Coordinates of C-alpha atoms in Angstrom, one line a residue:
X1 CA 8.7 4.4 -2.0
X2 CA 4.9 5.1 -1.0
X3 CA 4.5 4.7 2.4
X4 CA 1.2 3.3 4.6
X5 CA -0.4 7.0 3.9
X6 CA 0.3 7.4 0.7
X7 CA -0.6 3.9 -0.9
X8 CA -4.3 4.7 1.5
X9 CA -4.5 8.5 0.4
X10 CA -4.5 6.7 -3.4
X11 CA -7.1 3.8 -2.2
X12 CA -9.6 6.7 -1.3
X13 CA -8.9 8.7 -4.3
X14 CA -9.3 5.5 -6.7
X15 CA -11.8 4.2 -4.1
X16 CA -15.2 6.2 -5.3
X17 CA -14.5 5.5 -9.3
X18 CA -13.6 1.6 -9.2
X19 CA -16.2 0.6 -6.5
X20 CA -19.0 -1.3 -8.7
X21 CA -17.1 -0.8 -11.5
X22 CA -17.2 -3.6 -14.1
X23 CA -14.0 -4.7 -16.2
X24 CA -14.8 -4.5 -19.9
X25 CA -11.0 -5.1 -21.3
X26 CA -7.8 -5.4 -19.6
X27 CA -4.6 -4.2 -22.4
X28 CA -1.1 -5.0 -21.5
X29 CA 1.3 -3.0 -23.0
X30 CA 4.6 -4.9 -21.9
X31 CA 4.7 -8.3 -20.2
X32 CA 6.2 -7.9 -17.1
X33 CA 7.2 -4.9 -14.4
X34 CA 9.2 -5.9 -11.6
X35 CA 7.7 -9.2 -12.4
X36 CA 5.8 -10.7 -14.8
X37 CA 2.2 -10.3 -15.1
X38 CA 0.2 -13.2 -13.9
X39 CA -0.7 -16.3 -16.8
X40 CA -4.0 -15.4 -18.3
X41 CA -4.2 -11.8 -16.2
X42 CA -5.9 -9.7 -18.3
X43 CA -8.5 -12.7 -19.8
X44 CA -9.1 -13.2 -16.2
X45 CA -10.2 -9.7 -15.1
X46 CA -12.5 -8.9 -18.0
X47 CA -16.0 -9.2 -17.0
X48 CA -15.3 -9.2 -13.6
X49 CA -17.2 -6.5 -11.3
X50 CA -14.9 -4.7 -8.8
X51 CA -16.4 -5.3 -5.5
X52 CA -13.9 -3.6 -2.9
X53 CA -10.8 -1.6 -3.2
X54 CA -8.9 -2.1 0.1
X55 CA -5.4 -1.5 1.5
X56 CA -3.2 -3.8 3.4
X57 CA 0.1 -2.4 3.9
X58 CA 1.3 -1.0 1.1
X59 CA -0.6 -3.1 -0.9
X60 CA -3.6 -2.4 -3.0
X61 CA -6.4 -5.0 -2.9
X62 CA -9.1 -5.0 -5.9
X63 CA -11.8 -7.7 -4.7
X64 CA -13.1 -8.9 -7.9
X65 CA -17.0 -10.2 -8.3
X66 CA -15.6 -14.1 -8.9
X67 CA -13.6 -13.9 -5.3
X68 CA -10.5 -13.6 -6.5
X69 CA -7.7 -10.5 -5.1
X70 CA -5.9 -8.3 -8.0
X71 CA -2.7 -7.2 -5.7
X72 CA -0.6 -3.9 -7.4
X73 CA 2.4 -2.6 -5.3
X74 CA 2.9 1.0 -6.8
X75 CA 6.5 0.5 -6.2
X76 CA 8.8 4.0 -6.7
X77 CA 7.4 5.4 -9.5
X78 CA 3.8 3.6 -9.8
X79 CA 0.4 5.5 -10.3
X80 CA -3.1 4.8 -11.1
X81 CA -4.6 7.0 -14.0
X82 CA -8.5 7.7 -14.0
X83 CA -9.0 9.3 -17.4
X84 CA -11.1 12.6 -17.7
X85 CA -12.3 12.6 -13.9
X86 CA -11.2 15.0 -11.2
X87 CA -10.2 13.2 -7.9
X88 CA -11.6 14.8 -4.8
X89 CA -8.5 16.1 -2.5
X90 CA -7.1 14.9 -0.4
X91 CA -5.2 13.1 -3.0
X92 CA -2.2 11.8 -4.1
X93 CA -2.1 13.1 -7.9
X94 CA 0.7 12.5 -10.4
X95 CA -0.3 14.2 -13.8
X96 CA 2.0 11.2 -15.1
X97 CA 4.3 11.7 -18.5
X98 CA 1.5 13.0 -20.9
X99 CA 3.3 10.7 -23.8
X100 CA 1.9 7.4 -22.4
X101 CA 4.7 5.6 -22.8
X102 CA 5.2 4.6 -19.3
X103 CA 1.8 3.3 -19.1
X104 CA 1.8 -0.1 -18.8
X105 CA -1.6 -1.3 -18.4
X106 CA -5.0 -0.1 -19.6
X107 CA -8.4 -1.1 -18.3
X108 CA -11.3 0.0 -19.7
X109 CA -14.6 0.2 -16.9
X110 CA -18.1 0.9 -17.1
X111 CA -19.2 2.7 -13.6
X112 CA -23.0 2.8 -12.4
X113 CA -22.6 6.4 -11.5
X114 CA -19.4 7.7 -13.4
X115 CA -20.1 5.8 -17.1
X116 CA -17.7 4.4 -19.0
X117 CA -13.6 5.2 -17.5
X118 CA -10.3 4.3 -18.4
X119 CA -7.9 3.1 -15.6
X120 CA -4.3 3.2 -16.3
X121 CA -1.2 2.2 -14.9
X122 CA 2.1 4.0 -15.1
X123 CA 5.4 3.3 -13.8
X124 CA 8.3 4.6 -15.2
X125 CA 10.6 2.9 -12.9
X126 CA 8.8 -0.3 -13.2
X127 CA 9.6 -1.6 -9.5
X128 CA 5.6 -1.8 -9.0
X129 CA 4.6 -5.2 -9.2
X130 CA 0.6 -6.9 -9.4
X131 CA -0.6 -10.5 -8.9
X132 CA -3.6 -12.1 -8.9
X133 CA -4.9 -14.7 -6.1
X134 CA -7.8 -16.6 -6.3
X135 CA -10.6 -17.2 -3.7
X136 CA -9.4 -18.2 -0.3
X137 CA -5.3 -19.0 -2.5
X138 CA -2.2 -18.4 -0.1
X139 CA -1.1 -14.6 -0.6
X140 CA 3.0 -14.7 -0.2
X141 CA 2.9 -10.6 0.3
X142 CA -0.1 -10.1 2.3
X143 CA -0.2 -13.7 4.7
X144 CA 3.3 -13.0 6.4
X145 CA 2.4 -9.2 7.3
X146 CA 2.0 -8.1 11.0
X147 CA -0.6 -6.0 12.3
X148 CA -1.6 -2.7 10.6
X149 CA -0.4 0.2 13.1
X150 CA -4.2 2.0 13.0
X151 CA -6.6 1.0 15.1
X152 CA -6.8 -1.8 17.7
X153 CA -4.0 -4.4 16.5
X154 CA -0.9 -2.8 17.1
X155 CA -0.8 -2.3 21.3
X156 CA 2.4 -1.7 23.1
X157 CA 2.2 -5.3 25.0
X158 CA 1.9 -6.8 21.4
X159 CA 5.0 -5.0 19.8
X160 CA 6.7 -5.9 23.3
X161 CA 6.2 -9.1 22.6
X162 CA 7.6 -9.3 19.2
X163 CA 10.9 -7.0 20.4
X164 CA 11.7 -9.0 23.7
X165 CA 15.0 -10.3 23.3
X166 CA 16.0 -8.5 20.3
X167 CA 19.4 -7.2 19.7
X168 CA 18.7 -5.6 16.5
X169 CA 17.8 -1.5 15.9
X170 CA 15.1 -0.7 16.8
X171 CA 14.4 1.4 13.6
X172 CA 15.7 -1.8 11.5
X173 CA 13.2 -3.7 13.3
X174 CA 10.4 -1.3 12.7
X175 CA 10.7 -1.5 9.2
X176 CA 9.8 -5.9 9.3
X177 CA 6.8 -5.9 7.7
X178 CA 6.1 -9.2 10.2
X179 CA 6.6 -6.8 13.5
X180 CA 4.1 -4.0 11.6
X181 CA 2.6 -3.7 8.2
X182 CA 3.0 -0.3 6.6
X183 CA 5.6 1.3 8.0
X184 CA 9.2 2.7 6.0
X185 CA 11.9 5.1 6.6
X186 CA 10.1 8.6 6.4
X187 CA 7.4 7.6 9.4
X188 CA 9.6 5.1 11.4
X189 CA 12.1 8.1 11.6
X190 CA 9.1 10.3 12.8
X191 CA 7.8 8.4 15.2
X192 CA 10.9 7.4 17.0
X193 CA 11.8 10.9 17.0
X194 CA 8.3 11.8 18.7
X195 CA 8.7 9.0 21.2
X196 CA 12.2 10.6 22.4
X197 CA 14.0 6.8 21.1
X198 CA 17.4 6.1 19.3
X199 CA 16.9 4.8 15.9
X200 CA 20.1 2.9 17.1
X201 CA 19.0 1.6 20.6
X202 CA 18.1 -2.7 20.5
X203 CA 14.7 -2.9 20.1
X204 CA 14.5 -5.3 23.0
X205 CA 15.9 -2.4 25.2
X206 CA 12.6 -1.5 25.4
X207 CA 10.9 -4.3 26.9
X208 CA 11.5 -4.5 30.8
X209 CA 12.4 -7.8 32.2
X210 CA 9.0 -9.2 32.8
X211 CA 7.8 -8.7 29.1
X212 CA 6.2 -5.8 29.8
X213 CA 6.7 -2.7 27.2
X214 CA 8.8 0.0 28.8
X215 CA 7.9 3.7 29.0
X216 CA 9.5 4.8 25.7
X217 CA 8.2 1.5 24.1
X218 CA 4.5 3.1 25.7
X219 CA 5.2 6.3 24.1
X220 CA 6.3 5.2 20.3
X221 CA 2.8 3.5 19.7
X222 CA 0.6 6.7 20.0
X223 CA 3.6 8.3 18.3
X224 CA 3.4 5.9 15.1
X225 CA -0.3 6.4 15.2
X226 CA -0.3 9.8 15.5
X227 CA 2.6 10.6 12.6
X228 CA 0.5 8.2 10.2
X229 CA -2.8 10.0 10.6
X230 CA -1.7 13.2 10.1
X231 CA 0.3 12.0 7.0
X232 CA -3.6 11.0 5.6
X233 CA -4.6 14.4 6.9
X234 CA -2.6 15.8 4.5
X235 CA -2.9 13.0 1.5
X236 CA 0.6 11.9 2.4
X237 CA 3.6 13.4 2.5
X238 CA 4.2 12.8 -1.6

């Protein structure tokens, strides 16, 4: 499943063709993926203007010109199409199945720069999954998440603080979206491994008994930092 680095290697590929872009039609080819699309989701994109494409996560966030949040998680198999446009590299590309018929949405856009585009979604697996919230709504994927491991929110006293007194692995821990957003197997396994830890050890091992983090529990934050940006480096290890 796409990881922090590769759900961000796609926001910057996607990033420079859906900016400013304005929805002219929305097509839904089935009605559901892992779930169902949203009541009314495609009459509620078209004519909306694409204001930002952010990440949180592993979660892509389209900020529509009306204030509401398209969500898509690309699940295993899920990938964003741009027809007839190179994407600069880095990038994550899939070519996709050339027969369409794992596409599962179609979005026809009108750029200021690029002209008229076709966005598409495949997933041949189907474990992807999009919502839409509006202004300001209650996000049950997004609101619960911890802090996003780069820059300044994750801190060793912070993660300290969320492992004291935890019997649990540490790796199992790692991977609670509520202790820190992004993060699954491939890069928790590579950073404990940098930091010298036991996927196995209890996270709370590593706190000392005044709350303080401990020395490996020092080491594994510029470890998870550093395994993460060099996974962008190279447009993520799909």
């Amino acid at each position: 499943m796409p990881e922090l680095p590769e759900v961000e290697t796609v926001r910057r590929g996607l990033d420079p063709f859906l900016r400013g872009a304005r929805i002219e039609t929305i097509t839904l080819y089935r009605e559901n993926l892992r779930f169902a699309f949203p009541q009314g989701f495609a009459a509620a994109l078209a004519g909306q203007t694409i204001k930002t494409l952010n990440r949180r996560a592993k979660y892509l966030l389209f900020t529509l010109s009306g204030g509401a949040v398209w969500l898509t998680h690309l699940g295993m198999t899920g990938a964003y199409l741009v027809a007839d446009h190179p994407i600069a590299e880095p990038s994550r590309r899939n070519e996709g199945d050339k027969s369409g018929r794992h596409v599962h949405l179609a979005a026809r856009l009108v750029h200021p720069d690029h002209g008229p585009l076709t966005l598409s979604y495949a997933d041949p697996r189907r474990f992807g999954f999009m919502g839409l919230y509006a202004p300001g709504a209650a996000n049950p994927f997004t609101d619960p998440l911890g802090p996003e491991p780069l820059g300044n929110q994750l801190s060793a006293d912070g993660l300290a603080m969320a492992l004291r007194g935890r019997k649990g692995p540490i790796k199992t821990l790692l991977l609670d979206q509520r202790i820190i957003a992004g993060l699954g197997n491939i890069y928790v396994c590579e950073a404990l491994h940098r930091a010298g830890i036991d996927p196995r050890r209890a996270g709370g091992s590593l706190v000392v008994p005044d709350g303080a983090p401990g020395p490996e529990l020092l080491a594994l934050v510029p470890a998870i930092r550093g395994v993460l940006e060099e996974a962008l480096e190279a447009g993520g290890s799909t």
